[in-house]
Amino acid sequence: MKKNLIAAQSGGPTAAINASLAGVIDGAISSNLIETVYGARYGIQGVLNEDFINLSEVFEEKEKLDHLKLTPAMALGSCRLKLPSLEKTEIYDKIYDVFKKYNIGFFVYIGGNDSMDTANKLNKYFSEKGEDIKVIGVPKTIDNDLAMTDHCPGFGSAAKFVSTVLTEIVSDALVYNVPAVVIVEIMGRNAGWLTASAALTRECTGFAPQLIYLPEVVFDLDNFIEDVKRTQTENNCVIVAVSEGAKVADGRYLSELSSDCKTDTFGHKYTSGAGKFLENLITERLGCKVRSIELNVLQRGSGHILSKDDIDSAFEIGRAAVNAACSGVSGKMMIFLRTDKEDYEYSISYCDLDMVANFEKKFPLDWIVPEGNDVTDEAIKYLKPLIKGETATPMKDGLPFHFKF
Amino acid sequence: MKKNLIAAQSGGPTAAINASLAGVIDGAISSNLIETVYGARYGIQGVLNEDFINLSEVFEEKEKLDHLKLTPAMALGSCRLKLPSLEKTEIYDKIYDVFKKYNIGFFVYIGGNDSMDTANKLNKYFSEKGEDIKVIGVPKTIDNDLAMTDHCPGFGSAAKFVSTVLTEIVSDALVYNVPAVVIVEIMGRNAGWLTASAALTRECTGFAPQLIYLPEVVFDLDNFIEDVKRTQTENNCVIVAVSEGAKVADGRYLSELSSDCKTDTFGHKYTSGAGKFLENLITERLGCKVRSIELNVLQRGSGHILSKDDIDSAFEIGRAAVNAACSGVSGKMMIFLRTDKEDYEYSISYCDLDMVANFEKKFPLDWIVPEGNDVTDEAIKYLKPLIKGETATPMKDGLPFHFKF
């Protein structure tokens, strides 16, 4: 007997999470084990609220999937609801009732660390109950910090946006022939992958950004000022890429050195202002022209500039998730394995959700130079293929137009 | 006897100023009155320093002009040097000596209000001296605040970047089903044209941004809070576009209400932080989720997303400048005249530099709604054609590659 599938999206938006959703829908529509594909609005919250969209109906015209694939952010919406420990059964029982009511045999959750925790808990709950409901996680995060997978869908497009606008920030900074420092603050609370992608910009500019600071290495204010001064002797224009999560030796974020900070619902410290702090520090200590730029949410939903590799592979990993579920796999997160490092080839596989839920994969310390202010060639080799290729953004009257339900 | 031409760029960067330079070079290379085309590095400063590039040589392969045309920022570099009044002849005499030495008969200065002042003074100096040196200004500014011309090259691409990333900011803000306010701070110190272009985003999103505040209207903090509260009753997600130059009734910029501010070399107040100020105000007064985003320099050099109309017309007006100079015109700035408002057709003409130098064309008050928090349909009709069409950004290994000398 055919069962139905629920797909949902969770965590922060990326430019590729809809491509994965499109892959899931494509896989599910093609499967002869699946009757109806439902989309839950606003993540697991949509399951609890029985807030579903019949995706089989919406995507009867399959061309619409191409439009969804190239639409940034999350067409189904997201939530930040974290499920409690399994002993608190009430919410799990409620989800189970909804799954029964809608004859759900498959649940695909597209998200980051916290979403994999949700998928993991649900899988354990269903297993313990002896229910044949397959739960699969599909990774997504611009932070690229999920364990086990070579990289995460969404990261490549974010890295492409970061490195692209950096080429333009460098050109902008070069127009005046005067010493100037530009500090670009890049997302990635605890993992420096996205900030490291700033190094790709050098493939275009030849020299900048010259200084790159990741959260994996302690940030030293005096060393930073010395780095800037030394770089200024080589070039008028010093471009600095710094992670929003850069921390000094006592563990405080740079932003905490000058201002208060907020906490999100997961207890993560919400940081911003590392760039602004360093801007002020340079004004104070060096007195030269300085500007800070916070790339903010632009970097996580840049639909107008996508990595084709990212979007295509995000679609494929979504499709593969459904295929895995249909072949009986559950409690797994889909992963990319880089099978050829020289020519960048990858295959799609899966790993236990236990091995990814709540873990953060940091940027490797041996890919950071000993001075702590740049990444190595090995890092660039890893990053380079992930931003490759362009997609044709759907445009109308000079503006992107996004898929909407 | 053939004479030589100097082209130079001045003021802040835009995404289209190199397209105008490409047009000037194309026009000059085609002219039988012009021998050699020189480019002065870093604006008029390059003339004083005799820091020239032989553009005739560089662009012997004409295909390179297509590359230059699509490269943002300023290939020749810029300066912020303001010429003194004409009585202080020393610097003018020096420029004159260089012009004589290089047999210059034509000078084309591509820039904004201040650059037109420089061009105007030089033209007056040469006229008074009875020298046959033609001086022509070519407009450029993302602020769109030059008088006499329908619009300024560079504005269309900046407006396209602003309205494009706003579509993505709106999608990003919509992923969580909770009340949220996003404030986007847009450039334009005294003229609200670029902030107004945020209204184009509604053509894509259907509803947001709902609130738009230009510097032409006094910003009232209480009215703003009321606007946000009222909008929130209609939609969870309130998107606000605010000019960096928004001012309260006593003339202070929003940023001055909470922090110090710097002054640039022209005595313009350098403002930033209007968005951050309003973010804090909303936290204080409404306590809801709020984020501010400063588009910063990204909006003035977004080479990866260009308005084809802007780039093509920037090239044409550069070419037309040389044609005008060769037919004996001097002391003029090139302008666009919109000849058909319904179907957006334009012609290229010129006006006296006296009529544009040091003037700022404000956004028309009758294109702002009486409440002061949005623009009218008439404004949207004016703006819409300026962002139309896409160009193919030259890419290499997933990144834009810019023309460099």
PDB file of N, CA, C and O in Angstrom, chain A residues 350-374:
ATOM      1  N   TYR A 350      24.840   8.312   2.846  1.00  0.00           N
ATOM      2  CA  TYR A 350      24.171   8.764   4.070  1.00  0.00           C
ATOM      3  C   TYR A 350      24.924   8.271   5.292  1.00  0.00           C
ATOM      4  O   TYR A 350      25.761   7.370   5.196  1.00  0.00           O
ATOM      5  N   CYS A 351      24.634   8.898   6.429  1.00  0.00           N
ATOM      6  CA  CYS A 351      25.260   8.503   7.698  1.00  0.00           C
ATOM      7  C   CYS A 351      24.204   8.552   8.793  1.00  0.00           C
ATOM      8  O   CYS A 351      23.124   9.115   8.586  1.00  0.00           O
ATOM      9  N   ASP A 352      24.504   7.977   9.943  1.00  0.00           N
ATOM     10  CA  ASP A 352      23.555   8.013  11.054  1.00  0.00           C
ATOM     11  C   ASP A 352      23.286   9.443  11.519  1.00  0.00           C
ATOM     12  O   ASP A 352      24.228  10.231  11.666  1.00  0.00           O
ATOM     13  N   LEU A 353      22.035   9.733  11.762  1.00  0.00           N
ATOM     14  CA  LEU A 353      21.693  11.061  12.287  1.00  0.00           C
ATOM     15  C   LEU A 353      22.379  11.323  13.622  1.00  0.00           C
ATOM     16  O   LEU A 353      22.737  12.459  13.937  1.00  0.00           O
ATOM     17  N   ASP A 354      22.587  10.248  14.383  1.00  0.00           N
ATOM     18  CA  ASP A 354      23.311  10.359  15.661  1.00  0.00           C
ATOM     19  C   ASP A 354      24.686  11.004  15.498  1.00  0.00           C
ATOM     20  O   ASP A 354      25.194  11.629  16.440  1.00  0.00           O
ATOM     21  N   MET A 355      25.265  10.806  14.336  1.00  0.00           N
ATOM     22  CA  MET A 355      26.627  11.296  14.137  1.00  0.00           C
ATOM     23  C   MET A 355      26.670  12.769  13.708  1.00  0.00           C
ATOM     24  O   MET A 355      27.740  13.362  13.630  1.00  0.00           O
ATOM     25  N   VAL A 356      25.511  13.338  13.395  1.00  0.00           N
ATOM     26  CA  VAL A 356      25.498  14.742  12.969  1.00  0.00           C
ATOM     27  C   VAL A 356      24.687  15.655  13.880  1.00  0.00           C
ATOM     28  O   VAL A 356      25.019  16.835  14.049  1.00  0.00           O
ATOM     29  N   ALA A 357      23.633  15.077  14.485  1.00  0.00           N
ATOM     30  CA  ALA A 357      22.744  15.926  15.292  1.00  0.00           C
ATOM     31  C   ALA A 357      23.540  16.635  16.380  1.00  0.00           C
ATOM     32  O   ALA A 357      24.279  15.999  17.135  1.00  0.00           O
ATOM     33  N   ASN A 358      23.390  17.931  16.441  1.00  0.00           N
ATOM     34  CA  ASN A 358      24.000  18.765  17.480  1.00  0.00           C
ATOM     35  C   ASN A 358      25.528  18.894  17.418  1.00  0.00           C
ATOM     36  O   ASN A 358      26.114  19.543  18.269  1.00  0.00           O
ATOM     37  N   PHE A 359      26.159  18.236  16.424  1.00  0.00           N
ATOM     38  CA  PHE A 359      27.606  18.460  16.264  1.00  0.00           C
ATOM     39  C   PHE A 359      27.845  19.666  15.360  1.00  0.00           C
ATOM     40  O   PHE A 359      27.025  19.989  14.511  1.00  0.00           O
ATOM     41  N   GLU A 360      29.001  20.287  15.527  1.00  0.00           N
ATOM     42  CA  GLU A 360      29.400  21.339  14.597  1.00  0.00           C
ATOM     43  C   GLU A 360      30.761  20.973  14.031  1.00  0.00           C
ATOM     44  O   GLU A 360      31.699  20.726  14.793  1.00  0.00           O
ATOM     45  N   LYS A 361      30.838  20.937  12.708  1.00  0.00           N
ATOM     46  CA  LYS A 361      32.134  20.636  12.095  1.00  0.00           C
ATOM     47  C   LYS A 361      32.904  21.937  11.911  1.00  0.00           C
ATOM     48  O   LYS A 361      32.547  22.779  11.076  1.00  0.00           O
ATOM     49  N   LYS A 362      33.966  22.077  12.675  1.00  0.00           N
ATOM     50  CA  LYS A 362      34.763  23.304  12.589  1.00  0.00           C
ATOM     51  C   LYS A 362      35.650  23.278  11.343  1.00  0.00           C
ATOM     52  O   LYS A 362      35.912  22.220  10.774  1.00  0.00           O
ATOM     53  N   PHE A 363      36.139  24.430  10.980  1.00  0.00           N
ATOM     54  CA  PHE A 363      37.116  24.553   9.902  1.00  0.00           C
ATOM     55  C   PHE A 363      38.424  23.929  10.411  1.00  0.00           C
ATOM     56  O   PHE A 363      38.853  24.209  11.536  1.00  0.00           O
ATOM     57  N   PRO A 364      39.064  23.060   9.593  1.00  0.00           N
ATOM     58  CA  PRO A 364      40.257  22.349  10.092  1.00  0.00           C
ATOM     59  C   PRO A 364      41.382  23.321  10.471  1.00  0.00           C
ATOM     60  O   PRO A 364      41.723  24.221   9.694  1.00  0.00           O
ATOM     61  N   LEU A 365      41.956  23.114  11.620  1.00  0.00           N
ATOM     62  CA  LEU A 365      43.031  24.006  12.088  1.00  0.00           C
ATOM     63  C   LEU A 365      44.246  23.949  11.171  1.00  0.00           C
ATOM     64  O   LEU A 365      44.956  24.949  11.007  1.00  0.00           O
ATOM     65  N   ASP A 366      44.471  22.774  10.534  1.00  0.00           N
ATOM     66  CA  ASP A 366      45.655  22.701   9.661  1.00  0.00           C
ATOM     67  C   ASP A 366      45.404  23.331   8.288  1.00  0.00           C
ATOM     68  O   ASP A 366      46.270  23.302   7.427  1.00  0.00           O
ATOM     69  N   TRP A 367      44.208  23.878   8.085  1.00  0.00           N
ATOM     70  CA  TRP A 367      43.953  24.686   6.893  1.00  0.00           C
ATOM     71  C   TRP A 367      44.063  26.183   7.212  1.00  0.00           C
ATOM     72  O   TRP A 367      43.683  27.036   6.414  1.00  0.00           O
ATOM     73  N   ILE A 368      44.480  26.502   8.401  1.00  0.00           N
ATOM     74  CA  ILE A 368      44.683  27.898   8.804  1.00  0.00           C
ATOM     75  C   ILE A 368      46.187  28.111   8.939  1.00  0.00           C
ATOM     76  O   ILE A 368      46.884  27.261   9.510  1.00  0.00           O
ATOM     77  N   VAL A 369      46.704  29.211   8.424  1.00  0.00           N
ATOM     78  CA  VAL A 369      48.147  29.459   8.497  1.00  0.00           C
ATOM     79  C   VAL A 369      48.558  29.665   9.962  1.00  0.00           C
ATOM     80  O   VAL A 369      47.736  30.085  10.784  1.00  0.00           O
ATOM     81  N   PRO A 370      49.839  29.377  10.284  1.00  0.00           N
ATOM     82  CA  PRO A 370      50.272  29.466  11.684  1.00  0.00           C
ATOM     83  C   PRO A 370      50.010  30.836  12.318  1.00  0.00           C
ATOM     84  O   PRO A 370      49.718  30.925  13.510  1.00  0.00           O
ATOM     85  N   GLU A 371      50.059  31.891  11.510  1.00  0.00           N
ATOM     86  CA  GLU A 371      49.836  33.239  12.056  1.00  0.00           C
ATOM     87  C   GLU A 371      48.363  33.482  12.401  1.00  0.00           C
ATOM     88  O   GLU A 371      48.022  34.505  13.008  1.00  0.00           O
ATOM     89  N   GLY A 372      47.497  32.569  11.945  1.00  0.00           N
ATOM     90  CA  GLY A 372      46.083  32.683  12.284  1.00  0.00           C
ATOM     91  C   GLY A 372      45.336  33.759  11.512  1.00  0.00           C
ATOM     92  O   GLY A 372      44.214  34.124  11.866  1.00  0.00           O
ATOM     93  N   ASN A 373      45.944  34.259  10.417  1.00  0.00           N
ATOM     94  CA  ASN A 373      45.303  35.369   9.703  1.00  0.00           C
ATOM     95  C   ASN A 373      45.030  35.068   8.225  1.00  0.00           C
ATOM     96  O   ASN A 373      44.833  35.968   7.428  1.00  0.00           O
ATOM     97  N   ASP A 374      44.982  33.783   7.882  1.00  0.00           N
ATOM     98  CA  ASP A 374      44.708  33.403   6.485  1.00  0.00           C
ATOM     99  C   ASP A 374      44.454  31.895   6.440  1.00  0.00           C
ATOM    100  O   ASP A 374      44.673  31.192   7.438  1.00  0.00           O
TER     101      ASP A 374
END
